[in-house]
Coordinates of C-alpha atoms and ligand atoms in Angstrom, one line a residue:
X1 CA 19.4 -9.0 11.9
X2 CA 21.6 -5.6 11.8
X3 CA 20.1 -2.4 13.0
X4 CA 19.9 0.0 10.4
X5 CA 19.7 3.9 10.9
X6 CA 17.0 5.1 8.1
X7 CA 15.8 8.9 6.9
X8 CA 13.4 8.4 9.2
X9 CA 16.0 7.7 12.2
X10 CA 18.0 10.9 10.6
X11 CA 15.0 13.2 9.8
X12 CA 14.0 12.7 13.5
X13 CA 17.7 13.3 15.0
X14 CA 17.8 16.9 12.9
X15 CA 15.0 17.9 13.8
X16 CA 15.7 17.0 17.7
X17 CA 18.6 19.2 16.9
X18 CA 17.0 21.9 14.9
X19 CA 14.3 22.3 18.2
X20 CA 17.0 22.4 20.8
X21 CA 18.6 25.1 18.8
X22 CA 15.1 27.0 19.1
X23 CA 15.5 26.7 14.9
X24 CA 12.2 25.9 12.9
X25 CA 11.8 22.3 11.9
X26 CA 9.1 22.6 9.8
X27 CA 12.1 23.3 6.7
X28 CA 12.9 19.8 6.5
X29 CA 10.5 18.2 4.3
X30 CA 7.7 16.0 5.7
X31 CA 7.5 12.3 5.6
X32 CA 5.6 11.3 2.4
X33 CA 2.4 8.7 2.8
X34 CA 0.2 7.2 0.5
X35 CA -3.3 7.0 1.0
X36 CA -4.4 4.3 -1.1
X37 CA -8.1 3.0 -1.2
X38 CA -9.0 -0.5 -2.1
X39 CA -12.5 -0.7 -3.2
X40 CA -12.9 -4.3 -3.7
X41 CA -16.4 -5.5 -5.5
X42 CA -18.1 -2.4 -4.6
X43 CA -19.4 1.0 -6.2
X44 CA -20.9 1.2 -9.4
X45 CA -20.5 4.0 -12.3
X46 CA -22.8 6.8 -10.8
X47 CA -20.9 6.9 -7.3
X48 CA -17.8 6.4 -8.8
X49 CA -18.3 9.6 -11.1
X50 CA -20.0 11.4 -7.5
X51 CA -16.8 10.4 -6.0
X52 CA -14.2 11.8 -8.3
X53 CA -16.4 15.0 -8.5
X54 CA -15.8 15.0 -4.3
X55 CA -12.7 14.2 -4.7
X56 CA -11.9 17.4 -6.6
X57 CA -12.6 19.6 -3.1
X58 CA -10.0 17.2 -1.1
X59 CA -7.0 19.6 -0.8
X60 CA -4.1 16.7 -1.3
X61 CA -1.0 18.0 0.3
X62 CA 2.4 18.2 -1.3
X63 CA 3.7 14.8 1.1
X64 CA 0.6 12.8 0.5
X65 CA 0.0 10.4 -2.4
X66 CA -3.2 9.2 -3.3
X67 CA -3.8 5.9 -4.8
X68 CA -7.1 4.4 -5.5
X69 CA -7.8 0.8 -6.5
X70 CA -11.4 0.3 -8.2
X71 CA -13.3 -2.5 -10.2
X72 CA -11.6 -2.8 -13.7
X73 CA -15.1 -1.5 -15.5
X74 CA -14.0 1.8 -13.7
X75 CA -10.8 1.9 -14.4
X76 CA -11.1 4.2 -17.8
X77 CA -13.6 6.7 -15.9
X78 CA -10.2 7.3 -13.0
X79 CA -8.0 7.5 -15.9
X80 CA -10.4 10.1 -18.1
X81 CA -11.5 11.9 -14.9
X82 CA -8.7 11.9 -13.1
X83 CA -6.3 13.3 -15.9
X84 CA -5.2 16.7 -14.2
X85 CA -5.8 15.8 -10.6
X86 CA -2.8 14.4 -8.3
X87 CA -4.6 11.1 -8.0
X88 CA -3.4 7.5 -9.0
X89 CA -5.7 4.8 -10.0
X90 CA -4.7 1.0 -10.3
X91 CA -6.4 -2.7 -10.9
X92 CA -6.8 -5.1 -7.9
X93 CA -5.1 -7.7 -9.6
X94 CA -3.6 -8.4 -13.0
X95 CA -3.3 -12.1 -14.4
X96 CA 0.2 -13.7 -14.8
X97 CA 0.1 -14.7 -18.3
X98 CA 0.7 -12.3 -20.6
X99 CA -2.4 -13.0 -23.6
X100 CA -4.4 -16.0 -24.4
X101 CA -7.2 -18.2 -23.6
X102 CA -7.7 -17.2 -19.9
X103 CA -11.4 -16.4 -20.0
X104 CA -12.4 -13.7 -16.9
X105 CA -8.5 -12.8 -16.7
X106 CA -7.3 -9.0 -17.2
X107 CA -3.6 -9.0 -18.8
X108 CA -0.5 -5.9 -17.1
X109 CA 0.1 -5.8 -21.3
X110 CA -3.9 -4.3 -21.4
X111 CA -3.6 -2.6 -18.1
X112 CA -0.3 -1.0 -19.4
X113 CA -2.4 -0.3 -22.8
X114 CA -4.5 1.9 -21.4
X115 CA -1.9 3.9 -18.9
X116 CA -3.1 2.4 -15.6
X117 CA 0.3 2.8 -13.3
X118 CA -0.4 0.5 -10.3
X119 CA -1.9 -3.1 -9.4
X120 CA -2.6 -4.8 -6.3
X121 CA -1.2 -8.5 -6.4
X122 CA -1.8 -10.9 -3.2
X123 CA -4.6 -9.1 -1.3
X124 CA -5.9 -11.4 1.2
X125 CA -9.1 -12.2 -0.6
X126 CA -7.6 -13.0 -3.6
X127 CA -5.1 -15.6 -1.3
X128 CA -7.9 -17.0 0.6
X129 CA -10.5 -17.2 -1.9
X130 CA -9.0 -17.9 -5.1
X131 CA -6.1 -19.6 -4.9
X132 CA -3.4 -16.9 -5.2
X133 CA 0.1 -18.9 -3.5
X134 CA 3.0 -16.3 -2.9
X135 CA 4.2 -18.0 -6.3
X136 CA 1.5 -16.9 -8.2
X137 CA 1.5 -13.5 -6.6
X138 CA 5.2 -13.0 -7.0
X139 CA 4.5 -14.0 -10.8
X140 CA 1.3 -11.2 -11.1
X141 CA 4.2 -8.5 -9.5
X142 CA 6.6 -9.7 -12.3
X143 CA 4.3 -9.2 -15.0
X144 CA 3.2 -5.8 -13.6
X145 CA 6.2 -4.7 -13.7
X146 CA 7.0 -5.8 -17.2
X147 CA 4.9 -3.4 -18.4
X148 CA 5.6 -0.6 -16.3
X149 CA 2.9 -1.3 -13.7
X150 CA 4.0 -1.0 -9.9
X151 CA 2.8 -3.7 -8.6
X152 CA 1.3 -2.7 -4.4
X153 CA 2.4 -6.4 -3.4
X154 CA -0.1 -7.3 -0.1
X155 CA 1.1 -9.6 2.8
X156 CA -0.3 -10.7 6.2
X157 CA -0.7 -13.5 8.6
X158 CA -3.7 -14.7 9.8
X159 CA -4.9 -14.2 14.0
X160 CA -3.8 -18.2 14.2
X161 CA -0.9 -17.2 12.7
X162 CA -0.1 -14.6 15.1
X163 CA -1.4 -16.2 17.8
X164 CA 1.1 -18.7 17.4
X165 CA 4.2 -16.8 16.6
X166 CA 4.5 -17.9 12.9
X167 CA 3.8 -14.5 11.6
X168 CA 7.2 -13.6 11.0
X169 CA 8.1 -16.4 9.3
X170 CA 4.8 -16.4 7.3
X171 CA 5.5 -13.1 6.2
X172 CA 9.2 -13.6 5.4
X173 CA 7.7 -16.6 3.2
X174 CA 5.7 -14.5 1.3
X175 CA 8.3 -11.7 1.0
X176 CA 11.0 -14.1 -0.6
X177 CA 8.8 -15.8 -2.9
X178 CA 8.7 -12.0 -4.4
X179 CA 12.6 -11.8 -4.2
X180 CA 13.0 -14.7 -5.3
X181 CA 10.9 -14.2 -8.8
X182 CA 11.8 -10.4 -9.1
X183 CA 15.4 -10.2 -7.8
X184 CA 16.9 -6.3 -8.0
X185 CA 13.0 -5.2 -9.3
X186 CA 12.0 -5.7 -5.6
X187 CA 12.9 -2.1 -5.2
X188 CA 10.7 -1.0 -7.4
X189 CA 7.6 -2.6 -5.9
X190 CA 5.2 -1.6 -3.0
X191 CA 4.4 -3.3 0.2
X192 CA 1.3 -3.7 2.2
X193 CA 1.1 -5.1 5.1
X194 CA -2.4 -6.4 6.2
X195 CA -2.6 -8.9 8.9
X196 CA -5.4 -11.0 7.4
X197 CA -7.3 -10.8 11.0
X198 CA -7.6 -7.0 10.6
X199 CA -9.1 -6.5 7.5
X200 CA -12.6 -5.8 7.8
X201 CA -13.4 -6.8 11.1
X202 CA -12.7 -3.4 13.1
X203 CA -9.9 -4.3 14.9
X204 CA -6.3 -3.5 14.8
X205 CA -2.8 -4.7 15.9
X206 CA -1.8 -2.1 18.6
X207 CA 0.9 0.0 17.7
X208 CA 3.9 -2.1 19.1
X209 CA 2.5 -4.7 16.7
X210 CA 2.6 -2.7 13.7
X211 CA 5.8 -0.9 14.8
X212 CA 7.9 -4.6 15.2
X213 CA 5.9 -5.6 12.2
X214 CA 6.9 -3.2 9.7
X215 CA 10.4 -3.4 11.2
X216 CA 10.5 -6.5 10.8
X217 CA 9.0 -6.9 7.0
X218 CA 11.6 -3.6 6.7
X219 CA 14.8 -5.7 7.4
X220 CA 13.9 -8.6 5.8
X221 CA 13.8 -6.3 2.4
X222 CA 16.9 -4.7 3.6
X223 CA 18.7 -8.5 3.7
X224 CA 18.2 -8.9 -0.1
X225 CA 20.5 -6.2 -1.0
X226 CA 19.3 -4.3 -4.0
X227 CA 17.7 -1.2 -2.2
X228 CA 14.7 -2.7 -1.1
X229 CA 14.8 -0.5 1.8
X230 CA 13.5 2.1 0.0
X231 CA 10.4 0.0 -0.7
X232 CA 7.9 1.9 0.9
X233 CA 5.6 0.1 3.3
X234 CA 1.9 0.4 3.8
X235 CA -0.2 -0.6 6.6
X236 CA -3.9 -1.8 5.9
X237 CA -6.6 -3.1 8.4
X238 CA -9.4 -1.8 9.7
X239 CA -7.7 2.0 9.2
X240 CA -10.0 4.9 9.8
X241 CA -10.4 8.8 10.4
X242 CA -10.0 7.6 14.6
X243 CA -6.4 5.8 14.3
X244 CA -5.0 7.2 10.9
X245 CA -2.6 9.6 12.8
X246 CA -1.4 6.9 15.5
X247 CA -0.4 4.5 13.1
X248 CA 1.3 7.0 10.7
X249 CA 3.2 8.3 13.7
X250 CA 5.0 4.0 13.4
X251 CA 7.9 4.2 12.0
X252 CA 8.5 2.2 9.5
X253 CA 4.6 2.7 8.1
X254 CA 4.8 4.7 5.0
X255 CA 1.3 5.2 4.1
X256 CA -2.0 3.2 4.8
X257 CA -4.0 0.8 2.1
X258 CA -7.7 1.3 3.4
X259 CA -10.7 -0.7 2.4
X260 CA -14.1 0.2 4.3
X261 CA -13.5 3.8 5.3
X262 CA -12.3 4.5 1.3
X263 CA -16.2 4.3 -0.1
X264 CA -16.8 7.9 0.8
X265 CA -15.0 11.2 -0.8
X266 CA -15.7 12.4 2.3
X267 CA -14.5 9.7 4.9
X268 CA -11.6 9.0 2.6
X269 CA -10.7 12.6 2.3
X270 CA -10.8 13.5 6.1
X271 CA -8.2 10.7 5.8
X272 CA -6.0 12.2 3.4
X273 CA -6.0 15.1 5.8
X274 CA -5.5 13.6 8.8
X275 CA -2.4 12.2 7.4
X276 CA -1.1 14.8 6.0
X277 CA -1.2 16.6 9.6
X278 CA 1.4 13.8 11.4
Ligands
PEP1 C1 -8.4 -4.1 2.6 O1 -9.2 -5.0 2.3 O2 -7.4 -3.9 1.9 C2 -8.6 -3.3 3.8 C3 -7.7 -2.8 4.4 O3 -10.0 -3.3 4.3 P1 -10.5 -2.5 5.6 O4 -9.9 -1.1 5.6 O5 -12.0 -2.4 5.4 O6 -10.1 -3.3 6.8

């Protein structure tokens, strides 16, 4: 595949330039991240509410965007809590079908109803554990996206996967799959790559890993055309307040979907400012 030159590659180049010209750099805007949290099956409604309150103190910098993912039941307490604040709330997942009898399903036509803005499709879990194929998942990101949801699409090999070299084509599976249902919407998606063997478990690809990764996942977007490398690309795994800043230094990584180290206003927002310093 075709090397391409990105803002990234420019931003880096002026500012190079700017430097040697003993000019101040700091005019050019700074890359933007998202900090997303993924809560999974935790929290219930009194630490959710102690949460938001915390997360009222977290000064959020202009560059940073902050998206968190809880349980549905909590859903309505981010969006009537978090009206005024520069915080973004989504589901974990949202079904495929649009209405019916899906008992235990949530529709994007009720999460749309309610002005939720985001939804995970294809996190790990729901791959390994219930049955979500790259079809399906591509399928969940189209109806997301029919109702004005932006779908945060989650990808990731496994460590025999990686082990064995397959990783790239695992991932390119699961990235055409999406193409292939979604076409030119592509663009208006999220990525986040999560190498299954990272998630939870404390331990993270090291930074050449992540840096070919997200180069890699980068080009195949580029290949379908349609602007998909503007399709921000997120990096999840085992990130915390001790590698935050090494990773977002990658380039290629755009922002950082976090499980574990999300429970805590305070854990989570030392995050956000960590970040926000690269
Ligand atoms: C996740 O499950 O999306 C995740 C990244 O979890 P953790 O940060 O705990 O590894």
């Amino acid at each position: 595949m075709s090397k391409v030159i990105d803002r990234n590659d420019i931003e880096m180049l002026v500012r190079r330039h700017l430097q040697d010209l003993g000019m101040d750099s700091e005019a050019i805007p700074k890359k933007e991240y998202i900090v997303a949290a993924n809560w999974k099956m935790n929290m219930t409604d009194k630490e959710t509410r102690k949460f938001l309150e915390e997360m009222k103190g977290v000064n959020i910098a202009e560059h940073i965007r902050v998206m968190i993912f809880p349980p549905y039941p909590y859903l309505y307490l981010f969006r009537d809590m978090l009206r005024y604040e520069r915080i973004a709330y989504g589901a974990q997942d949202v079904a495929k079908e649009e209405k019916g009898a899906y008992t235990g399903e949530v529709s994007a036509a009720m999460l749309g109803d309610m002005g939720c803005p985001l939804t995970l499709v294809g996190h790990s879990e729901r791959r390994s554990y219930y049955g979500d194929t790259s079809e399906i998942v591509a399928k969940k990101a189209k109806a997301a996206l029919e109702h004005q949801i932006t779908p945060m699409i989650c990808i990731g090999e496994t460590l025999e996967e990686r082990k064995s070299h397959r990783y790239e084509q695992v991932l390119k599976e699961q990235l055409d799959a999406v193409y292939g249902e979604l076409k030119d919407q592509v663009k208006d998606c999220l990525i986040a790559y999560e190498p299954v063997w990272a998630i939870g478990t404390g331990v993270i690809p090291t930074l050449k890993e992540i840096s070919e990764t997200h180069e890699y996942i980068h080009q195949v977007l580029v290949s379908y055309g349609v602007l998909a490398e503007k399709i921000r690309i997120l990096y999840g795994g085992s990130v915390n307040a001790g590698n935050v800043r090494d990773i977002a230094s990658v380039k290629y990584v755009n922002g950082f979907l976090i499980g574990g180290a999300s429970l805590k206003a305070d854990s989570f927002g030392n995050i956000i400012r960590l970040a926000s310093e690269v």
